[in-house]
Amino acid sequence: MTTDPFQGPSHRDGTSSQQDVPQRGLPQDTAAEQAVLGALMLSVRAIEEVDAILGDPADFYLPHHETIYRAVLDMYAASSSTPRIDPITLAAELQRRGDLARVGGPAYLHSLVNTVPTTGHAAHYAEIVRERAALRRVIEAGTRMVQLAHAGTEEAGQVVEEAMAELQAAASGTSTAEPLLSVADRWAGFLDQLDAGADPEALDTPWADLNEYVELKPGQLVTVGATTAGGKSLFGMNLAAHVALRRERPVLVASMEMGGGELMARLTAAEAGVPLDRLIRRRTTEDDWNRIAQVGDRLANAHNFVLDDSANLTLSKIRARMRWMASRDHAPALVVADYLQLLTPERTRAGNRAQEVAEISRGLKLIAMEFRTPIVALAQFNRGAVGRRPLVSDFKESSAIEQDSNIIILLHRELAEDGTDTGPKAGAVEAIVAKNRNGASGRIVDLAFQGHFARLASMAR
């Protein structure tokens, strides 16, 4: 195997982010890196295979190997026909860049070619390089987290949050730094999306009339508000079931309002058409069991539908649940939080509940954008909204909800003081599209309130 003239202690392990790593050396495989680079100078197919495996030229441990690899990729990208990349043409390119001497000169490039047993194993060598790079990122992330924890400048929840993000990025072979894309970079992709018609990432709701005005898109925060017993939990659970069971997309329901047993009873009532009170009191009839059996297979196989009723849910915990689902190939296509004001703030603000709720609202929006997932946050109105059609200003404890939300839907039932339906719309819930950042607002859709079956239904036409 070629002796690397640059092998020594003064490489990537000299960076400040790794200063606390035990002196046992970072994971790396010089022989695999040399074999990869040698194969690239022998086979165009090897370039294509390796490029598909290595997500970042920095996956090479030795800096001069990274320099050589970047030059190869640039030569390949610049070629209008079959690229001619060999030790001689690569040396000329590195000389033009002023890097030839720094990487060891022409002799080192020729020696790399001689290290390759067969170009057919280039992908295998690249896998080794990528694996060692991932292990180094794990060590770097761990070191940074140790330093943060010792510094004591951030709260424990935030340190855990950052650690999980770093480790997830390390495991996927990506960086937490996102690339900057210009309008030119985005233009062709935008035209392709426009030409494709319907957005494949957009989610519909179970209510056809509402779909005329609203669709849920990645990165959106959708807030659904109501008074107590106004139907917001039914809305959230019905929507979640629709996306998970009918559209077969992964869904996370984070419930601070109800426990798992009640959530399951409501889901079963809505899906099977069995009265909710009989499920809650466990007084089911033979006909109820027959109905339950008809939906049994669907619910028994709903591994993509996650109900989290953990106590004291925070934004960090919601992020953790989403990453947990993603690690099991069920990255959430929708998150429902029931309800916003019950989320536990990461830090308490003595005497300033409005600021706490504002931070939670903004945090949900940031999570939606980070994961490119629509988040539906159910929210409570203050008592002033009882007995009249609600306004966006009626959200309890914070006006920030209006600012952070892409879409706001206000639910309204005309209820008497004893809780019974009154007025000309008895048995109905108005879904008022009060804010719609990219669509029509001010529209009102009537939904049928079927509380005994724990569902909201489209009105019969």
CSV table of C-alpha atoms in Angstrom, one decimal:
chain,number,residue,atom,x,y,z
A,1,MET,CA,0.0,0.0,0.0
A,2,THR,CA,1.2,3.5,-0.8
A,3,THR,CA,2.8,5.4,2.0
A,4,ASP,CA,1.0,8.7,2.4
A,5,PRO,CA,3.6,11.5,2.8
A,6,PHE,CA,1.0,13.6,4.6
A,7,GLN,CA,0.0,11.0,7.2
A,8,GLY,CA,0.7,12.3,10.6
A,9,PRO,CA,-0.8,14.0,13.7
A,10,SER,CA,-1.6,17.4,12.2
A,11,HIS,CA,-4.8,16.7,10.3
A,12,ARG,CA,-8.5,17.1,11.1
A,13,ASP,CA,-8.1,15.9,14.6
A,14,GLY,CA,-6.3,19.2,15.4
A,15,THR,CA,-9.5,21.2,15.2
A,16,SER,CA,-10.9,22.9,18.2
A,17,SER,CA,-14.2,20.9,18.0
A,18,GLN,CA,-12.2,17.8,18.8
A,19,GLN,CA,-9.8,19.1,21.4
A,20,ASP,CA,-11.4,17.0,24.1
A,21,VAL,CA,-11.3,13.7,22.2
A,22,PRO,CA,-9.2,11.1,23.9
A,23,GLN,CA,-5.8,10.8,22.1
A,24,ARG,CA,-6.5,7.5,20.4
A,25,GLY,CA,-7.0,9.0,16.9
A,26,LEU,CA,-10.3,9.6,15.0
A,27,PRO,CA,-11.8,6.8,12.9
A,28,GLN,CA,-10.4,6.9,9.4
A,29,ASP,CA,-9.1,4.5,6.7
A,30,THR,CA,-6.3,5.9,4.6
A,31,ALA,CA,-6.1,2.8,2.4
A,32,ALA,CA,-9.8,3.0,1.5
A,33,GLU,CA,-9.4,6.7,0.7
A,34,GLN,CA,-6.5,6.0,-1.6
A,35,ALA,CA,-8.3,3.2,-3.3
A,36,VAL,CA,-11.3,5.4,-4.0
A,37,LEU,CA,-9.2,8.2,-5.5
A,38,GLY,CA,-7.2,5.7,-7.6
A,39,ALA,CA,-10.4,4.1,-8.9
A,40,LEU,CA,-11.7,7.5,-10.0
A,41,MET,CA,-8.7,7.9,-12.3
A,42,LEU,CA,-9.4,4.6,-14.0
A,43,SER,CA,-13.2,4.5,-14.5
A,44,VAL,CA,-15.9,7.0,-15.2
A,45,ARG,CA,-18.4,4.6,-13.8
A,46,ALA,CA,-16.5,4.6,-10.5
A,47,ILE,CA,-16.9,8.4,-10.4
A,48,GLU,CA,-20.6,8.1,-10.7
A,49,GLU,CA,-20.8,5.3,-8.1
A,50,VAL,CA,-18.7,7.2,-5.6
A,51,ASP,CA,-20.4,10.5,-6.1
A,52,ALA,CA,-23.8,8.8,-5.3
A,53,ILE,CA,-22.4,7.4,-2.0
A,54,LEU,CA,-20.2,10.2,-0.6
A,55,GLY,CA,-22.4,13.1,0.4
A,56,ASP,CA,-19.6,15.6,1.1
A,57,PRO,CA,-16.0,15.8,-0.1
A,58,ALA,CA,-15.1,16.5,3.6
A,59,ASP,CA,-15.9,12.8,4.2
A,60,PHE,CA,-12.2,12.3,3.3
A,61,TYR,CA,-10.2,12.4,6.5
A,62,LEU,CA,-7.0,13.7,4.9
A,63,PRO,CA,-7.3,17.2,3.5
A,64,HIS,CA,-5.2,16.6,0.4
A,65,HIS,CA,-7.5,13.6,-0.4
A,66,GLU,CA,-10.5,16.0,-0.2
A,67,THR,CA,-8.7,18.4,-2.5
A,68,ILE,CA,-8.1,15.7,-5.1
A,69,TYR,CA,-11.7,14.5,-4.9
A,70,ARG,CA,-13.1,18.0,-5.4
A,71,ALA,CA,-10.9,18.4,-8.5
A,72,VAL,CA,-12.1,15.1,-9.9
A,73,LEU,CA,-15.8,16.1,-9.4
A,74,ASP,CA,-15.3,19.5,-11.0
A,75,MET,CA,-13.6,18.0,-14.0
A,76,TYR,CA,-16.4,15.5,-14.4
A,77,ALA,CA,-19.1,18.1,-14.1
A,78,ALA,CA,-17.3,20.4,-16.6
A,79,SER,CA,-17.0,17.8,-19.3
A,80,SER,CA,-19.5,17.9,-22.1
A,81,SER,CA,-18.7,14.4,-23.2
A,82,THR,CA,-16.9,11.4,-21.6
A,83,PRO,CA,-14.5,13.0,-19.2
A,84,ARG,CA,-10.8,12.1,-19.5
A,85,ILE,CA,-9.5,11.9,-15.9
A,86,ASP,CA,-6.2,10.2,-15.3
A,87,PRO,CA,-3.1,11.0,-13.3
A,88,ILE,CA,-1.8,13.3,-16.1
A,89,THR,CA,-5.0,15.3,-16.7
A,90,LEU,CA,-5.7,15.5,-13.0
A,91,ALA,CA,-2.2,16.7,-12.3
A,92,ALA,CA,-2.6,19.5,-14.9
A,93,GLU,CA,-5.9,20.6,-13.3
A,94,LEU,CA,-4.4,20.6,-9.8
A,95,GLN,CA,-1.4,22.6,-11.2
A,96,ARG,CA,-3.8,25.1,-12.7
A,97,ARG,CA,-5.4,25.5,-9.2
A,98,GLY,CA,-2.1,25.8,-7.5
A,99,ASP,CA,-2.8,22.6,-5.5
A,100,LEU,CA,-0.5,20.1,-7.1
A,101,ALA,CA,2.5,20.4,-4.8
A,102,ARG,CA,0.2,20.5,-1.8
A,103,VAL,CA,-1.4,17.1,-2.6
A,104,GLY,CA,2.0,15.4,-3.2
A,105,GLY,CA,2.7,16.1,-6.8
A,106,PRO,CA,2.3,13.8,-9.9
A,107,ALA,CA,4.1,10.9,-8.3
A,108,TYR,CA,1.5,10.7,-5.6
A,109,LEU,CA,-1.4,10.7,-8.1
A,110,HIS,CA,0.3,7.8,-10.0
A,111,SER,CA,0.8,5.9,-6.8
A,112,LEU,CA,-2.9,6.2,-6.1
A,113,VAL,CA,-3.7,4.4,-9.3
A,114,ASN,CA,-1.3,1.6,-8.3
A,115,THR,CA,-3.2,1.0,-5.0
A,116,VAL,CA,-6.4,-0.1,-6.7
A,117,PRO,CA,-7.0,-3.9,-6.7
A,118,THR,CA,-10.1,-3.4,-9.0
A,119,THR,CA,-12.3,-0.5,-9.9
A,120,GLY,CA,-15.3,-2.8,-9.4
A,121,HIS,CA,-14.9,-2.3,-5.7
A,122,ALA,CA,-14.9,1.5,-5.8
A,123,ALA,CA,-18.4,1.7,-4.2
A,124,HIS,CA,-17.3,-0.6,-1.4
A,125,TYR,CA,-14.2,1.6,-0.6
A,126,ALA,CA,-16.5,4.7,-0.7
A,127,GLU,CA,-18.8,3.1,1.8
A,128,ILE,CA,-15.9,2.6,4.2
A,129,VAL,CA,-14.9,6.2,3.8
A,130,ARG,CA,-18.4,7.4,4.4
A,131,GLU,CA,-18.8,5.1,7.5
A,132,ARG,CA,-15.6,6.5,9.0
A,133,ALA,CA,-16.7,10.0,8.4
A,134,ALA,CA,-20.0,9.4,10.1
A,135,LEU,CA,-18.2,8.1,13.1
A,136,ARG,CA,-16.1,11.2,13.2
A,137,ARG,CA,-19.2,13.4,13.1
A,138,VAL,CA,-20.6,11.5,16.0
A,139,ILE,CA,-17.5,12.1,18.0
A,140,GLU,CA,-17.4,15.8,17.1
A,141,ALA,CA,-21.1,16.1,18.0
A,142,GLY,CA,-20.5,14.4,21.3
A,143,THR,CA,-17.5,16.6,22.1
A,144,ARG,CA,-19.5,19.8,21.4
A,145,MET,CA,-22.3,18.6,23.6
A,146,VAL,CA,-19.9,17.8,26.5
A,147,GLN,CA,-18.5,21.3,26.1
A,148,LEU,CA,-22.0,22.9,26.1
A,149,ALA,CA,-23.0,20.9,29.1
A,150,HIS,CA,-19.9,21.8,31.1
A,151,ALA,CA,-20.3,25.5,30.1
A,152,GLY,CA,-23.8,25.6,31.6
A,153,THR,CA,-24.8,28.5,29.3
A,154,GLU,CA,-27.8,26.6,27.9
A,155,GLU,CA,-30.7,24.8,29.6
A,156,ALA,CA,-30.5,21.0,29.6
A,157,GLY,CA,-33.5,20.6,27.2
A,158,GLN,CA,-31.8,22.8,24.6
A,159,VAL,CA,-28.5,20.9,24.9
A,160,VAL,CA,-30.4,17.6,24.4
A,161,GLU,CA,-32.2,19.1,21.5
A,162,GLU,CA,-29.0,20.2,19.8
A,163,ALA,CA,-27.4,16.9,20.5
A,164,MET,CA,-30.2,14.9,18.9
A,165,ALA,CA,-30.1,17.2,15.8
A,166,GLU,CA,-26.3,16.7,15.5
A,167,LEU,CA,-26.5,13.0,16.0
A,168,GLN,CA,-29.3,12.6,13.5
A,169,ALA,CA,-27.3,14.6,10.9
A,170,ALA,CA,-24.2,12.4,11.6
A,171,ALA,CA,-26.2,9.2,11.2
A,172,SER,CA,-27.7,10.4,7.9
A,173,GLY,CA,-24.3,11.6,6.6
A,174,THR,CA,-25.5,15.1,6.3
A,175,SER,CA,-24.5,18.5,7.8
A,176,THR,CA,-26.7,20.6,9.9
A,177,ALA,CA,-25.7,23.6,7.8
A,178,GLU,CA,-28.1,24.0,5.0
A,179,PRO,CA,-27.0,25.1,1.5
A,180,LEU,CA,-27.9,28.5,0.2
A,181,LEU,CA,-29.8,28.4,-3.0
A,182,SER,CA,-30.2,31.3,-5.4
A,183,VAL,CA,-33.3,32.1,-7.5
A,184,ALA,CA,-31.3,30.6,-10.4
A,185,ASP,CA,-30.8,27.4,-8.5
A,186,ARG,CA,-34.5,27.1,-7.6
A,187,TRP,CA,-36.0,28.2,-11.0
A,188,ALA,CA,-36.0,24.9,-12.9
A,189,GLY,CA,-37.3,23.0,-9.9
A,190,PHE,CA,-40.1,25.5,-9.5
A,191,LEU,CA,-41.2,25.2,-13.1
A,192,ASP,CA,-41.2,21.4,-12.8
A,193,GLN,CA,-43.5,21.6,-9.8
A,194,LEU,CA,-45.8,24.0,-11.6
A,195,ASP,CA,-46.0,21.8,-14.6
A,196,ALA,CA,-46.7,18.7,-12.5
A,197,GLY,CA,-50.0,20.2,-11.4
A,198,ALA,CA,-51.3,19.0,-8.0
A,199,ASP,CA,-48.8,19.3,-5.2
A,200,PRO,CA,-48.0,15.6,-4.2
A,201,GLU,CA,-46.8,16.8,-0.8
A,202,ALA,CA,-50.0,18.7,0.0
A,203,LEU,CA,-52.5,17.0,2.3
A,204,ASP,CA,-56.2,17.3,2.1
A,205,THR,CA,-58.7,17.1,4.9
A,206,PRO,CA,-61.6,14.7,5.3
A,207,TRP,CA,-64.1,17.5,4.5
A,208,ALA,CA,-64.7,18.2,0.8
A,209,ASP,CA,-66.1,21.6,1.3
A,210,LEU,CA,-63.1,22.7,3.4
A,211,ASN,CA,-60.7,21.4,0.8
A,212,GLU,CA,-62.1,24.0,-1.6
A,213,TYR,CA,-60.2,26.6,0.4
A,214,VAL,CA,-57.5,24.8,2.4
A,215,GLU,CA,-54.7,22.3,1.9
A,216,LEU,CA,-51.9,21.5,4.3
A,217,LYS,CA,-48.4,22.0,2.9
A,218,PRO,CA,-45.0,21.2,4.3
A,219,GLY,CA,-43.7,23.8,6.7
A,220,GLN,CA,-47.1,25.3,7.6
A,221,LEU,CA,-48.4,26.0,11.0
A,222,VAL,CA,-52.2,25.6,10.9
A,223,THR,CA,-54.0,26.7,14.1
A,224,VAL,CA,-57.5,25.5,14.8
A,225,GLY,CA,-59.3,27.3,17.6
A,226,ALA,CA,-62.4,26.7,19.6
A,227,THR,CA,-64.0,27.2,23.0
A,228,THR,CA,-64.3,24.3,25.4
A,229,ALA,CA,-66.4,21.5,23.8
A,230,GLY,CA,-66.2,23.4,20.6
A,231,GLY,CA,-65.0,20.5,18.5
A,232,LYS,CA,-61.3,21.2,18.2
A,233,SER,CA,-60.1,17.7,19.5
A,234,LEU,CA,-62.6,16.0,17.1
A,235,PHE,CA,-61.3,18.1,14.3
A,236,GLY,CA,-57.7,17.2,15.1
A,237,MET,CA,-58.3,13.5,15.6
A,238,ASN,CA,-60.5,13.1,12.5
A,239,LEU,CA,-57.9,14.9,10.4
A,240,ALA,CA,-55.1,12.7,11.8
A,241,ALA,CA,-57.0,9.5,11.1
A,242,HIS,CA,-57.8,10.7,7.5
A,243,VAL,CA,-54.2,11.3,6.7
A,244,ALA,CA,-52.9,8.2,8.5
A,245,LEU,CA,-55.5,5.6,7.5
A,246,ARG,CA,-56.8,6.8,4.2
A,247,ARG,CA,-53.8,8.6,2.7
A,248,GLU,CA,-51.5,6.1,4.4
A,249,ARG,CA,-49.0,8.8,5.5
A,250,PRO,CA,-47.3,8.8,8.9
A,251,VAL,CA,-48.9,11.0,11.6
A,252,LEU,CA,-48.0,12.0,15.1
A,253,VAL,CA,-50.7,13.2,17.5
A,254,ALA,CA,-49.2,14.8,20.6
A,255,SER,CA,-52.1,15.1,23.1
A,256,MET,CA,-51.9,16.9,26.4
A,257,GLU,CA,-55.7,17.0,26.5
A,258,MET,CA,-56.5,13.2,26.6
A,259,GLY,CA,-54.9,10.0,27.6
A,260,GLY,CA,-54.2,7.1,25.2
A,261,GLY,CA,-57.3,5.1,26.2
A,262,GLU,CA,-59.6,8.0,25.4
A,263,LEU,CA,-57.8,8.7,22.2
A,264,MET,CA,-58.3,5.1,21.1
A,265,ALA,CA,-61.9,5.1,22.1
A,266,ARG,CA,-62.5,8.2,20.0
A,267,LEU,CA,-60.7,6.8,17.1
A,268,THR,CA,-62.6,3.6,17.2
A,269,ALA,CA,-65.9,5.3,17.6
A,270,ALA,CA,-65.3,7.5,14.6
A,271,GLU,CA,-63.9,4.7,12.4
A,272,ALA,CA,-66.4,1.9,13.4
A,273,GLY,CA,-69.5,4.1,14.0
A,274,VAL,CA,-69.9,2.8,17.5
A,275,PRO,CA,-71.3,5.2,20.1
A,276,LEU,CA,-68.4,6.8,22.1
A,277,ASP,CA,-70.1,6.5,25.5
A,278,ARG,CA,-70.5,2.7,25.1
A,279,LEU,CA,-66.8,2.4,24.4
A,280,ILE,CA,-65.8,4.6,27.3
A,281,ARG,CA,-68.1,2.7,29.7
A,282,ARG,CA,-67.2,-0.7,28.1
A,283,ARG,CA,-70.9,-1.6,27.5
A,284,THR,CA,-70.5,-2.7,23.9
A,285,THR,CA,-73.2,-4.7,22.2
A,286,GLU,CA,-72.8,-7.6,19.7
A,287,ASP,CA,-73.5,-5.2,16.9
A,288,ASP,CA,-70.8,-2.9,18.2
A,289,TRP,CA,-68.3,-5.8,18.1
A,290,ASN,CA,-69.3,-6.6,14.6
A,291,ARG,CA,-68.6,-3.0,13.6
A,292,ILE,CA,-65.3,-2.9,15.5
A,293,ALA,CA,-64.3,-6.1,13.7
A,294,GLN,CA,-64.8,-4.5,10.3
A,295,VAL,CA,-62.1,-1.8,11.1
A,296,GLY,CA,-59.9,-4.1,13.2
A,297,ASP,CA,-57.3,-4.9,10.5
A,298,ARG,CA,-57.0,-1.3,9.5
A,299,LEU,CA,-56.3,-0.2,13.1
A,300,ALA,CA,-54.2,-3.2,14.0
A,301,ASN,CA,-51.8,-2.4,11.2
A,302,ALA,CA,-51.7,1.4,11.7
A,303,HIS,CA,-48.0,1.5,12.6
A,304,ASN,CA,-47.7,4.9,10.9
A,305,PHE,CA,-50.2,6.4,13.3
A,306,VAL,CA,-48.5,7.4,16.6
A,307,LEU,CA,-50.4,8.7,19.6
A,308,ASP,CA,-48.2,10.4,22.2
A,309,ASP,CA,-50.0,11.2,25.5
A,310,SER,CA,-46.8,11.8,27.5
A,311,ALA,CA,-47.1,14.1,30.5
A,312,ASN,CA,-45.4,17.5,30.3
A,313,LEU,CA,-44.9,17.5,26.6
A,314,THR,CA,-42.4,20.2,25.4
A,315,LEU,CA,-41.2,21.3,22.0
A,316,SER,CA,-38.0,19.4,22.5
A,317,LYS,CA,-40.0,16.2,23.2
A,318,ILE,CA,-42.1,16.7,20.1
A,319,ARG,CA,-39.0,17.1,18.0
A,320,ALA,CA,-37.6,13.9,19.7
A,321,ARG,CA,-40.8,12.0,18.8
A,322,MET,CA,-40.6,13.2,15.2
A,323,ARG,CA,-36.9,12.0,14.9
A,324,TRP,CA,-37.8,8.7,16.5
A,325,MET,CA,-40.5,8.2,13.9
A,326,ALA,CA,-38.1,9.2,11.1
A,327,SER,CA,-35.6,6.7,12.4
A,328,ARG,CA,-38.2,4.0,11.8
A,329,ASP,CA,-39.0,5.1,8.2
A,330,HIS,CA,-42.2,6.9,9.4
A,331,ALA,CA,-41.1,10.5,9.2
A,332,PRO,CA,-44.4,12.4,10.1
A,333,ALA,CA,-46.3,13.9,7.2
A,334,LEU,CA,-48.5,15.6,9.7
A,335,VAL,CA,-48.3,16.5,13.4
A,336,VAL,CA,-51.4,17.4,15.5
A,337,ALA,CA,-50.8,19.1,18.9
A,338,ASP,CA,-53.8,19.1,21.2
A,339,TYR,CA,-53.6,21.7,22.5
A,340,LEU,CA,-51.1,24.6,22.2
A,341,GLN,CA,-51.7,26.3,25.5
A,342,LEU,CA,-51.1,23.0,27.4
A,343,LEU,CA,-47.6,22.5,26.0
A,344,THR,CA,-45.0,22.9,28.7
A,345,PRO,CA,-42.7,25.8,28.0
A,346,GLU,CA,-38.9,25.0,27.8
A,347,ARG,CA,-38.4,27.8,30.3
A,348,THR,CA,-40.9,29.5,32.6
A,349,ARG,CA,-41.5,33.2,32.4
A,350,ALA,CA,-42.6,34.3,35.9
A,351,GLY,CA,-45.8,36.3,35.5
A,352,ASN,CA,-45.6,36.4,31.7
A,353,ARG,CA,-47.8,33.6,30.4
A,354,ALA,CA,-48.3,35.5,27.1
A,355,GLN,CA,-44.6,35.3,26.4
A,356,GLU,CA,-44.5,31.6,27.2
A,357,VAL,CA,-47.4,30.9,24.8
A,358,ALA,CA,-45.7,33.1,22.1
A,359,GLU,CA,-42.5,31.1,22.4
A,360,ILE,CA,-44.5,27.8,22.1
A,361,SER,CA,-46.3,29.1,19.0
A,362,ARG,CA,-43.1,30.3,17.4
A,363,GLY,CA,-41.4,27.0,18.3
A,364,LEU,CA,-44.1,25.0,16.6
A,365,LYS,CA,-43.7,27.1,13.4
A,366,LEU,CA,-39.9,26.5,13.4
A,367,ILE,CA,-40.4,22.8,13.9
A,368,ALA,CA,-42.8,22.7,10.9
A,369,MET,CA,-40.2,24.5,8.8
A,370,GLU,CA,-37.3,22.4,10.0
A,371,PHE,CA,-39.0,19.1,9.3
A,372,ARG,CA,-41.0,20.3,6.3
A,373,THR,CA,-44.1,19.0,8.0
A,374,PRO,CA,-47.4,20.7,8.5
A,375,ILE,CA,-48.3,21.1,12.1
A,376,VAL,CA,-51.9,21.5,13.2
A,377,ALA,CA,-52.0,23.2,16.6
A,378,LEU,CA,-55.3,23.1,18.3
A,379,ALA,CA,-55.8,26.1,20.5
A,380,GLN,CA,-58.2,27.3,23.2
A,381,PHE,CA,-60.2,30.6,23.0
A,382,ASN,CA,-60.6,32.8,26.0
A,383,ARG,CA,-64.0,33.0,27.8
A,384,GLY,CA,-65.0,36.1,25.9
A,385,ALA,CA,-65.6,34.1,22.8
A,386,VAL,CA,-68.5,32.1,24.4
A,387,GLY,CA,-71.9,32.8,22.9
A,388,ARG,CA,-70.8,34.6,19.7
A,389,ARG,CA,-68.9,33.9,16.5
A,390,PRO,CA,-65.2,33.9,17.4
A,391,LEU,CA,-62.4,36.2,16.2
A,392,VAL,CA,-58.7,35.6,15.7
A,393,SER,CA,-58.1,38.0,18.6
A,394,ASP,CA,-59.9,35.5,20.9
A,395,PHE,CA,-57.0,33.1,21.3
A,396,LYS,CA,-56.2,32.5,25.0
A,397,GLU,CA,-53.1,34.1,26.4
A,398,SER,CA,-51.3,35.3,23.3
A,399,SER,CA,-51.7,37.3,20.1
A,400,ALA,CA,-48.6,35.7,18.7
A,401,ILE,CA,-50.6,32.7,17.4
A,402,GLU,CA,-52.1,34.9,14.7
A,403,GLN,CA,-48.7,36.1,13.5
A,404,ASP,CA,-47.1,32.6,13.4
A,405,SER,CA,-49.9,30.7,11.7
A,406,ASN,CA,-50.1,30.2,7.9
A,407,ILE,CA,-53.8,29.1,8.3
A,408,ILE,CA,-56.2,29.8,11.1
A,409,ILE,CA,-59.5,28.0,11.3
A,410,LEU,CA,-62.0,29.0,14.0
A,411,LEU,CA,-64.7,26.5,15.0
A,412,HIS,CA,-68.0,27.8,16.3
A,413,ARG,CA,-71.0,26.0,17.7
A,414,GLU,CA,-74.1,27.8,18.9
A,415,LEU,CA,-74.5,26.4,22.4
A,416,ALA,CA,-76.9,27.3,25.2
A,417,GLU,CA,-75.6,27.7,28.7
A,418,ASP,CA,-76.5,24.1,29.4
A,419,GLY,CA,-74.3,23.0,26.5
A,420,THR,CA,-77.2,22.1,24.1
A,421,ASP,CA,-77.3,23.2,20.5
A,422,THR,CA,-79.4,26.2,19.7
A,423,GLY,CA,-80.3,28.4,16.8
A,424,PRO,CA,-80.8,27.7,13.1
A,425,LYS,CA,-77.5,25.8,12.9
A,426,ALA,CA,-78.2,23.2,15.6
A,427,GLY,CA,-76.1,20.2,15.1
A,428,ALA,CA,-73.6,22.0,13.0
A,429,VAL,CA,-70.1,23.4,13.5
A,430,GLU,CA,-68.9,26.4,11.5
A,431,ALA,CA,-65.3,26.1,10.3
A,432,ILE,CA,-64.3,29.7,9.7
A,433,VAL,CA,-61.2,30.2,7.5
A,434,ALA,CA,-60.1,33.3,9.3
A,435,LYS,CA,-56.6,33.4,7.9
A,436,ASN,CA,-55.2,31.8,4.8
A,437,ARG,CA,-51.8,33.1,3.8
A,438,ASN,CA,-51.9,31.8,0.3
A,439,GLY,CA,-55.6,31.5,-0.3
A,440,ALA,CA,-59.1,32.8,0.3
A,441,SER,CA,-60.0,33.8,3.9
A,442,GLY,CA,-63.3,34.7,5.5
A,443,ARG,CA,-65.0,31.6,4.1
A,444,ILE,CA,-67.3,29.5,6.3
A,445,VAL,CA,-67.8,25.8,5.9
A,446,ASP,CA,-70.6,24.0,7.9
A,447,LEU,CA,-69.7,20.6,9.3
A,448,ALA,CA,-72.1,18.2,11.0
A,449,PHE,CA,-71.3,17.7,14.7
A,450,GLN,CA,-71.6,14.0,15.5
A,451,GLY,CA,-70.2,13.9,19.0
A,452,HIS,CA,-71.7,10.6,19.8
A,453,PHE,CA,-69.4,9.1,17.1
A,454,ALA,CA,-66.5,11.4,18.0
A,455,ARG,CA,-66.5,12.9,14.5
A,456,LEU,CA,-67.2,15.9,12.4
A,457,ALA,CA,-68.7,15.1,9.0
A,458,SER,CA,-69.4,17.0,5.8
A,459,MET,CA,-72.9,18.3,5.6
A,460,ALA,CA,-75.3,16.3,3.4
A,461,ARG,CA,-76.0,18.2,0.2
